[in-house]
Amino acid sequence: QQCSSQYQSARWMDDNNIGHRTFHLTAHAHRDHYGIAQWNASTTFALVRHPLARQVSLFFFLLHNCERNANKCQNHDPFIPTDGSVTSNSTEEEKIQAFHDWIHTLYETYNTSTNSTNSKQNYLLGSIGHGNEVYATFNATQSSWLVDETGQHIVVEHVWKLESISHDLLQTNIPCLSSSKNNEMKHANPSPSYPHYTRFANNEKTNAIMRDVYAVDYRNFEYELP
């Protein structure tokens, strides 16, 4: 909100009638649509987080959305339970087991090594496409949001870990925040409470999936492999 005057926001349809919007563009998609010159002239930054923390957060964010609108949930992730077997009021043990069941099903359905039919949708292990699925560089990883057209080089200028982010860090590195007197960092799209992500790290099948799918994120962002 504090930088709204300097942030370009738009929605459009491509030649294949697939919708895109600036808010959810990868670096590759942004450079393709707006041009590399604009990209190079801009301050670019991204927040990343521990891969397992991201995956756990995604599950409970989707579960919360499903509780509010089951029809919308089925369009975004048909594997989120909508039969009431797990809800925001379930026990921690029930929530942990539901997460493991979910990620195991996702992996069996979309991973390239287990299901060649649906492998082009492997990005669904990490998020819906938001139109980025038209690019070969896009997949389930956080790294795929930050790379160039080759898929090999991170081209975002600043990459910060969510675990260590602070207002001072943002204010120092983002020009439009440099004169801001508002030190409050608001939490948008909060999920209901769920166990800390480390509670989900004791399932070897899940750990193997995380290593297989997100090895590049563990390496690029210097997180320890499970």
PDB file of C-alpha atoms in Angstrom:
ATOM      1  CA  GLN A   1       0.000   0.000   0.000  1.00  0.00           C
ATOM      2  CA  GLN A   2       2.821   2.417   0.814  1.00  0.00           C
ATOM      3  CA  CYS A   3       4.365   1.867  -2.642  1.00  0.00           C
ATOM      4  CA  SER A   4       1.135   1.661  -4.648  1.00  0.00           C
ATOM      5  CA  SER A   5       2.014   4.651  -6.822  1.00  0.00           C
ATOM      6  CA  GLN A   6       5.191   2.918  -7.995  1.00  0.00           C
ATOM      7  CA  TYR A   7       3.768  -0.562  -8.460  1.00  0.00           C
ATOM      8  CA  GLN A   8       2.357  -1.477 -11.856  1.00  0.00           C
ATOM      9  CA  SER A   9      -0.807  -3.539 -11.623  1.00  0.00           C
ATOM     10  CA  ALA A  10      -2.690  -5.032 -14.556  1.00  0.00           C
ATOM     11  CA  ARG A  11      -4.719  -8.031 -15.740  1.00  0.00           C
ATOM     12  CA  TRP A  12      -4.773  -9.448 -19.265  1.00  0.00           C
ATOM     13  CA  MET A  13      -5.568 -12.504 -21.354  1.00  0.00           C
ATOM     14  CA  ASP A  14      -2.945 -14.090 -23.600  1.00  0.00           C
ATOM     15  CA  ASP A  15      -3.484 -15.520 -27.091  1.00  0.00           C
ATOM     16  CA  ASN A  16      -4.578 -18.832 -25.563  1.00  0.00           C
ATOM     17  CA  ASN A  17      -7.184 -17.115 -23.381  1.00  0.00           C
ATOM     18  CA  ILE A  18      -5.213 -17.757 -20.200  1.00  0.00           C
ATOM     19  CA  GLY A  19      -5.486 -15.012 -17.608  1.00  0.00           C
ATOM     20  CA  HIS A  20      -2.503 -13.225 -16.073  1.00  0.00           C
ATOM     21  CA  ARG A  21      -2.042 -10.446 -13.545  1.00  0.00           C
ATOM     22  CA  THR A  22       0.973  -8.531 -12.333  1.00  0.00           C
ATOM     23  CA  PHE A  23       0.436  -9.507  -8.699  1.00  0.00           C
ATOM     24  CA  HIS A  24       1.208 -13.178  -9.391  1.00  0.00           C
ATOM     25  CA  LEU A  25       3.850 -12.954 -12.125  1.00  0.00           C
ATOM     26  CA  THR A  26       7.110 -14.867 -11.926  1.00  0.00           C
ATOM     27  CA  ALA A  27      10.306 -13.020 -12.810  1.00  0.00           C
ATOM     28  CA  HIS A  28      10.334 -14.746 -16.203  1.00  0.00           C
ATOM     29  CA  ALA A  29       6.715 -13.807 -16.903  1.00  0.00           C
ATOM     30  CA  HIS A  30       7.277 -10.204 -15.800  1.00  0.00           C
ATOM     31  CA  ARG A  31      10.332  -9.817 -18.023  1.00  0.00           C
ATOM     32  CA  ASP A  32       8.451 -11.382 -20.922  1.00  0.00           C
ATOM     33  CA  HIS A  33       5.397  -9.127 -20.602  1.00  0.00           C
ATOM     34  CA  TYR A  34       6.934  -5.810 -19.553  1.00  0.00           C
ATOM     35  CA  GLY A  35      10.419  -6.187 -21.005  1.00  0.00           C
ATOM     36  CA  ILE A  36      13.878  -6.662 -19.544  1.00  0.00           C
ATOM     37  CA  ALA A  37      14.614  -2.922 -19.650  1.00  0.00           C
ATOM     38  CA  GLN A  38      11.805  -2.182 -17.211  1.00  0.00           C
ATOM     39  CA  TRP A  39      12.881  -5.109 -15.053  1.00  0.00           C
ATOM     40  CA  ASN A  40      16.463  -3.845 -14.862  1.00  0.00           C
ATOM     41  CA  ALA A  41      15.278  -0.337 -13.995  1.00  0.00           C
ATOM     42  CA  SER A  42      13.128  -1.583 -11.109  1.00  0.00           C
ATOM     43  CA  THR A  43      13.849  -2.616  -7.532  1.00  0.00           C
ATOM     44  CA  THR A  44      13.111  -6.330  -7.463  1.00  0.00           C
ATOM     45  CA  PHE A  45      12.815  -8.398  -4.304  1.00  0.00           C
ATOM     46  CA  ALA A  46      11.255 -11.606  -3.073  1.00  0.00           C
ATOM     47  CA  LEU A  47      10.534 -13.301   0.229  1.00  0.00           C
ATOM     48  CA  VAL A  48      11.218 -17.012   0.536  1.00  0.00           C
ATOM     49  CA  ARG A  49      10.657 -19.374   3.423  1.00  0.00           C
ATOM     50  CA  HIS A  50      11.615 -22.837   4.608  1.00  0.00           C
ATOM     51  CA  PRO A  51      10.153 -25.235   1.993  1.00  0.00           C
ATOM     52  CA  LEU A  52       8.315 -27.353   4.561  1.00  0.00           C
ATOM     53  CA  ALA A  53       6.951 -24.260   6.309  1.00  0.00           C
ATOM     54  CA  ARG A  54       5.662 -23.034   2.947  1.00  0.00           C
ATOM     55  CA  GLN A  55       4.038 -26.381   2.154  1.00  0.00           C
ATOM     56  CA  VAL A  56       2.364 -26.615   5.556  1.00  0.00           C
ATOM     57  CA  SER A  57       1.153 -23.027   5.313  1.00  0.00           C
ATOM     58  CA  LEU A  58      -0.272 -23.709   1.845  1.00  0.00           C
ATOM     59  CA  PHE A  59      -2.256 -26.691   3.091  1.00  0.00           C
ATOM     60  CA  PHE A  60      -3.882 -24.809   5.944  1.00  0.00           C
ATOM     61  CA  PHE A  61      -4.500 -21.720   3.809  1.00  0.00           C
ATOM     62  CA  LEU A  62      -6.342 -23.904   1.277  1.00  0.00           C
ATOM     63  CA  LEU A  63      -8.151 -25.827   4.018  1.00  0.00           C
ATOM     64  CA  HIS A  64      -9.379 -22.537   5.480  1.00  0.00           C
ATOM     65  CA  ASN A  65     -10.613 -21.422   2.049  1.00  0.00           C
ATOM     66  CA  CYS A  66     -12.360 -24.754   1.574  1.00  0.00           C
ATOM     67  CA  GLU A  67     -14.216 -24.378   4.836  1.00  0.00           C
ATOM     68  CA  ARG A  68     -15.532 -21.055   3.601  1.00  0.00           C
ATOM     69  CA  ASN A  69     -16.319 -22.147   0.026  1.00  0.00           C
ATOM     70  CA  ALA A  70     -16.082 -25.847  -0.863  1.00  0.00           C
ATOM     71  CA  ASN A  71     -16.934 -25.263  -4.532  1.00  0.00           C
ATOM     72  CA  LYS A  72     -14.042 -22.837  -4.983  1.00  0.00           C
ATOM     73  CA  CYS A  73     -11.779 -25.307  -3.208  1.00  0.00           C
ATOM     74  CA  GLN A  74     -12.529 -28.093  -5.651  1.00  0.00           C
ATOM     75  CA  ASN A  75     -11.467 -25.874  -8.528  1.00  0.00           C
ATOM     76  CA  HIS A  76      -8.127 -25.005  -6.888  1.00  0.00           C
ATOM     77  CA  ASP A  77      -7.205 -28.228  -5.117  1.00  0.00           C
ATOM     78  CA  PRO A  78      -9.565 -31.211  -5.308  1.00  0.00           C
ATOM     79  CA  PHE A  79      -7.459 -33.121  -2.767  1.00  0.00           C
ATOM     80  CA  ILE A  80      -8.160 -30.812   0.177  1.00  0.00           C
ATOM     81  CA  PRO A  81     -10.634 -32.703   2.402  1.00  0.00           C
ATOM     82  CA  THR A  82     -14.108 -31.154   2.304  1.00  0.00           C
ATOM     83  CA  ASP A  83     -15.990 -33.926   4.100  1.00  0.00           C
ATOM     84  CA  GLY A  84     -15.403 -32.454   7.552  1.00  0.00           C
ATOM     85  CA  SER A  85     -12.791 -35.088   8.429  1.00  0.00           C
ATOM     86  CA  VAL A  86     -10.348 -32.270   9.243  1.00  0.00           C
ATOM     87  CA  THR A  87     -11.201 -28.650  10.017  1.00  0.00           C
ATOM     88  CA  SER A  88      -9.659 -25.688  11.810  1.00  0.00           C
ATOM     89  CA  ASN A  89     -11.127 -27.189  14.991  1.00  0.00           C
ATOM     90  CA  SER A  90      -9.470 -30.599  14.581  1.00  0.00           C
ATOM     91  CA  THR A  91      -6.771 -31.798  16.963  1.00  0.00           C
ATOM     92  CA  GLU A  92      -3.129 -31.152  16.142  1.00  0.00           C
ATOM     93  CA  GLU A  93      -2.605 -34.856  15.453  1.00  0.00           C
ATOM     94  CA  GLU A  94      -5.521 -34.878  13.002  1.00  0.00           C
ATOM     95  CA  LYS A  95      -4.183 -31.788  11.238  1.00  0.00           C
ATOM     96  CA  ILE A  96      -0.698 -33.274  10.937  1.00  0.00           C
ATOM     97  CA  GLN A  97      -2.010 -36.549   9.490  1.00  0.00           C
ATOM     98  CA  ALA A  98      -4.293 -34.710   7.065  1.00  0.00           C
ATOM     99  CA  PHE A  99      -1.321 -32.728   5.773  1.00  0.00           C
ATOM    100  CA  HIS A 100       0.710 -35.888   5.160  1.00  0.00           C
ATOM    101  CA  ASP A 101      -2.214 -37.569   3.379  1.00  0.00           C
ATOM    102  CA  TRP A 102      -2.622 -34.476   1.187  1.00  0.00           C
ATOM    103  CA  ILE A 103       1.003 -34.073   0.126  1.00  0.00           C
ATOM    104  CA  HIS A 104       1.347 -37.816  -0.552  1.00  0.00           C
ATOM    105  CA  THR A 105      -1.685 -37.667  -2.869  1.00  0.00           C
ATOM    106  CA  LEU A 106      -0.396 -34.537  -4.614  1.00  0.00           C
ATOM    107  CA  TYR A 107       2.962 -36.153  -5.222  1.00  0.00           C
ATOM    108  CA  GLU A 108       1.473 -39.352  -6.592  1.00  0.00           C
ATOM    109  CA  THR A 109      -0.777 -37.325  -8.895  1.00  0.00           C
ATOM    110  CA  TYR A 110       1.491 -34.601 -10.234  1.00  0.00           C
ATOM    111  CA  ASN A 111       5.133 -35.503  -9.770  1.00  0.00           C
ATOM    112  CA  THR A 112       7.059 -36.128 -12.978  1.00  0.00           C
ATOM    113  CA  SER A 113       8.663 -39.362 -11.796  1.00  0.00           C
ATOM    114  CA  THR A 114       5.417 -41.015 -10.677  1.00  0.00           C
ATOM    115  CA  ASN A 115       2.790 -39.801 -13.135  1.00  0.00           C
ATOM    116  CA  SER A 116       3.843 -38.763 -16.629  1.00  0.00           C
ATOM    117  CA  THR A 117       0.224 -38.020 -17.638  1.00  0.00           C
ATOM    118  CA  ASN A 118      -0.152 -35.137 -15.179  1.00  0.00           C
ATOM    119  CA  SER A 119       3.524 -34.156 -14.948  1.00  0.00           C
ATOM    120  CA  LYS A 120       2.964 -30.878 -16.810  1.00  0.00           C
ATOM    121  CA  GLN A 121       0.868 -29.821 -13.825  1.00  0.00           C
ATOM    122  CA  ASN A 122       3.650 -30.514 -11.316  1.00  0.00           C
ATOM    123  CA  TYR A 123       3.490 -26.843 -10.289  1.00  0.00           C
ATOM    124  CA  LEU A 124       0.285 -27.738  -8.423  1.00  0.00           C
ATOM    125  CA  LEU A 125       2.450 -29.305  -5.736  1.00  0.00           C
ATOM    126  CA  GLY A 126       3.370 -25.737  -4.782  1.00  0.00           C
ATOM    127  CA  SER A 127       0.583 -23.444  -6.008  1.00  0.00           C
ATOM    128  CA  ILE A 128      -1.952 -22.883  -8.725  1.00  0.00           C
ATOM    129  CA  GLY A 129      -0.502 -21.480 -11.932  1.00  0.00           C
ATOM    130  CA  HIS A 130      -1.894 -17.932 -12.028  1.00  0.00           C
ATOM    131  CA  GLY A 131      -1.055 -18.030 -15.757  1.00  0.00           C
ATOM    132  CA  ASN A 132       2.626 -18.780 -15.134  1.00  0.00           C
ATOM    133  CA  GLU A 133       2.081 -22.391 -16.163  1.00  0.00           C
ATOM    134  CA  VAL A 134       2.490 -21.347 -19.813  1.00  0.00           C
ATOM    135  CA  TYR A 135       6.231 -20.945 -19.151  1.00  0.00           C
ATOM    136  CA  ALA A 136       8.511 -23.996 -19.120  1.00  0.00           C
ATOM    137  CA  THR A 137      10.502 -22.405 -16.270  1.00  0.00           C
ATOM    138  CA  PHE A 138       7.558 -22.602 -13.862  1.00  0.00           C
ATOM    139  CA  ASN A 139       7.148 -25.465 -11.414  1.00  0.00           C
ATOM    140  CA  ALA A 140       6.338 -26.131  -7.763  1.00  0.00           C
ATOM    141  CA  THR A 141       9.485 -24.522  -6.357  1.00  0.00           C
ATOM    142  CA  GLN A 142       9.984 -21.048  -4.980  1.00  0.00           C
ATOM    143  CA  SER A 143      13.094 -20.784  -7.152  1.00  0.00           C
ATOM    144  CA  SER A 144      10.974 -20.991 -10.304  1.00  0.00           C
ATOM    145  CA  TRP A 145       9.356 -17.675  -9.373  1.00  0.00           C
ATOM    146  CA  LEU A 146      12.745 -15.947  -9.340  1.00  0.00           C
ATOM    147  CA  VAL A 147      14.618 -17.232 -12.404  1.00  0.00           C
ATOM    148  CA  ASP A 148      15.161 -15.825 -15.889  1.00  0.00           C
ATOM    149  CA  GLU A 149      14.133 -17.228 -19.256  1.00  0.00           C
ATOM    150  CA  THR A 150      16.750 -19.988 -19.064  1.00  0.00           C
ATOM    151  CA  GLY A 151      15.461 -21.220 -15.734  1.00  0.00           C
ATOM    152  CA  GLN A 152      19.040 -21.303 -14.480  1.00  0.00           C
ATOM    153  CA  HIS A 153      19.716 -17.866 -13.015  1.00  0.00           C
ATOM    154  CA  ILE A 154      17.948 -16.034 -10.198  1.00  0.00           C
ATOM    155  CA  VAL A 155      17.424 -12.487 -11.473  1.00  0.00           C
ATOM    156  CA  VAL A 156      15.633 -10.982  -8.479  1.00  0.00           C
ATOM    157  CA  GLU A 157      17.926  -8.413  -6.882  1.00  0.00           C
ATOM    158  CA  HIS A 158      17.029  -9.007  -3.237  1.00  0.00           C
ATOM    159  CA  VAL A 159      15.959 -12.406  -1.866  1.00  0.00           C
ATOM    160  CA  TRP A 160      15.126 -12.389   1.837  1.00  0.00           C
ATOM    161  CA  LYS A 161      14.027 -15.149   4.164  1.00  0.00           C
ATOM    162  CA  LEU A 162      10.637 -14.658   5.770  1.00  0.00           C
ATOM    163  CA  GLU A 163      12.050 -15.936   9.052  1.00  0.00           C
ATOM    164  CA  SER A 164      14.416 -12.967   9.340  1.00  0.00           C
ATOM    165  CA  ILE A 165      12.491 -10.183   7.606  1.00  0.00           C
ATOM    166  CA  SER A 166      12.141  -6.837   9.345  1.00  0.00           C
ATOM    167  CA  HIS A 167      10.714  -3.431   8.537  1.00  0.00           C
ATOM    168  CA  ASP A 168      14.193  -1.911   8.833  1.00  0.00           C
ATOM    169  CA  LEU A 169      15.515  -4.306   6.198  1.00  0.00           C
ATOM    170  CA  LEU A 170      12.722  -3.436   3.797  1.00  0.00           C
ATOM    171  CA  GLN A 171      12.997   0.285   4.492  1.00  0.00           C
ATOM    172  CA  THR A 172      16.734   0.245   3.810  1.00  0.00           C
ATOM    173  CA  ASN A 173      16.520  -1.591   0.506  1.00  0.00           C
ATOM    174  CA  ILE A 174      13.206  -0.523  -1.051  1.00  0.00           C
ATOM    175  CA  PRO A 175      13.332   3.137  -2.154  1.00  0.00           C
ATOM    176  CA  CYS A 176       9.625   3.892  -1.766  1.00  0.00           C
ATOM    177  CA  LEU A 177       9.770   2.790   1.890  1.00  0.00           C
ATOM    178  CA  SER A 178      12.840   4.859   2.783  1.00  0.00           C
ATOM    179  CA  SER A 179      10.849   7.829   4.051  1.00  0.00           C
ATOM    180  CA  SER A 180       8.011   5.818   5.581  1.00  0.00           C
ATOM    181  CA  LYS A 181       7.155   6.560   9.203  1.00  0.00           C
ATOM    182  CA  ASN A 182       4.917   3.521   9.485  1.00  0.00           C
ATOM    183  CA  ASN A 183       6.870   0.736  11.177  1.00  0.00           C
ATOM    184  CA  GLU A 184       3.975  -1.712  11.269  1.00  0.00           C
ATOM    185  CA  MET A 185       4.167  -4.855   9.130  1.00  0.00           C
ATOM    186  CA  LYS A 186       0.665  -6.127   8.474  1.00  0.00           C
ATOM    187  CA  HIS A 187      -0.098  -9.824   8.018  1.00  0.00           C
ATOM    188  CA  ALA A 188      -2.311 -10.348   4.961  1.00  0.00           C
ATOM    189  CA  ASN A 189      -4.262 -13.564   4.275  1.00  0.00           C
ATOM    190  CA  PRO A 190      -3.611 -15.080   7.709  1.00  0.00           C
ATOM    191  CA  SER A 191      -4.386 -18.777   8.090  1.00  0.00           C
ATOM    192  CA  PRO A 192      -6.054 -20.217  11.199  1.00  0.00           C
ATOM    193  CA  SER A 193      -3.716 -21.654  13.796  1.00  0.00           C
ATOM    194  CA  TYR A 194      -1.931 -24.918  13.061  1.00  0.00           C
ATOM    195  CA  PRO A 195       1.062 -26.791  14.550  1.00  0.00           C
ATOM    196  CA  HIS A 196       4.555 -25.406  13.931  1.00  0.00           C
ATOM    197  CA  TYR A 197       5.965 -26.764  10.691  1.00  0.00           C
ATOM    198  CA  THR A 198       8.695 -28.711  12.502  1.00  0.00           C
ATOM    199  CA  ARG A 199       5.936 -30.953  13.886  1.00  0.00           C
ATOM    200  CA  PHE A 200       5.418 -32.202  10.330  1.00  0.00           C
ATOM    201  CA  ALA A 201       9.045 -33.240   9.823  1.00  0.00           C
ATOM    202  CA  ASN A 202       8.795 -36.727  11.332  1.00  0.00           C
ATOM    203  CA  ASN A 203       7.209 -38.487   8.373  1.00  0.00           C
ATOM    204  CA  GLU A 204       9.900 -40.030   6.165  1.00  0.00           C
ATOM    205  CA  LYS A 205       7.664 -40.282   3.095  1.00  0.00           C
ATOM    206  CA  THR A 206       6.891 -36.575   3.348  1.00  0.00           C
ATOM    207  CA  ASN A 207      10.575 -35.779   3.908  1.00  0.00           C
ATOM    208  CA  ALA A 208      11.493 -37.775   0.795  1.00  0.00           C
ATOM    209  CA  ILE A 209       8.917 -35.817  -1.222  1.00  0.00           C
ATOM    210  CA  MET A 210      10.290 -32.516   0.063  1.00  0.00           C
ATOM    211  CA  ARG A 211      13.839 -33.534  -0.852  1.00  0.00           C
ATOM    212  CA  ASP A 212      12.794 -34.663  -4.318  1.00  0.00           C
ATOM    213  CA  VAL A 213      10.559 -31.741  -5.276  1.00  0.00           C
ATOM    214  CA  TYR A 214      12.262 -28.866  -3.478  1.00  0.00           C
ATOM    215  CA  ALA A 215      15.962 -29.758  -3.489  1.00  0.00           C
ATOM    216  CA  VAL A 216      16.743 -26.615  -5.506  1.00  0.00           C
ATOM    217  CA  ASP A 217      15.044 -24.416  -2.890  1.00  0.00           C
ATOM    218  CA  TYR A 218      16.920 -26.007  -0.015  1.00  0.00           C
ATOM    219  CA  ARG A 219      20.131 -25.381  -1.940  1.00  0.00           C
ATOM    220  CA  ASN A 220      19.420 -21.890  -3.283  1.00  0.00           C
ATOM    221  CA  PHE A 221      18.147 -20.484  -0.006  1.00  0.00           C
ATOM    222  CA  GLU A 222      20.481 -22.434   2.284  1.00  0.00           C
ATOM    223  CA  TYR A 223      17.966 -24.443   4.277  1.00  0.00           C
ATOM    224  CA  GLU A 224      18.945 -27.808   5.724  1.00  0.00           C
ATOM    225  CA  LEU A 225      17.516 -30.832   3.915  1.00  0.00           C
ATOM    226  CA  PRO A 226      15.118 -32.979   5.989  1.00  0.00           C
TER     227      PRO A 226
END
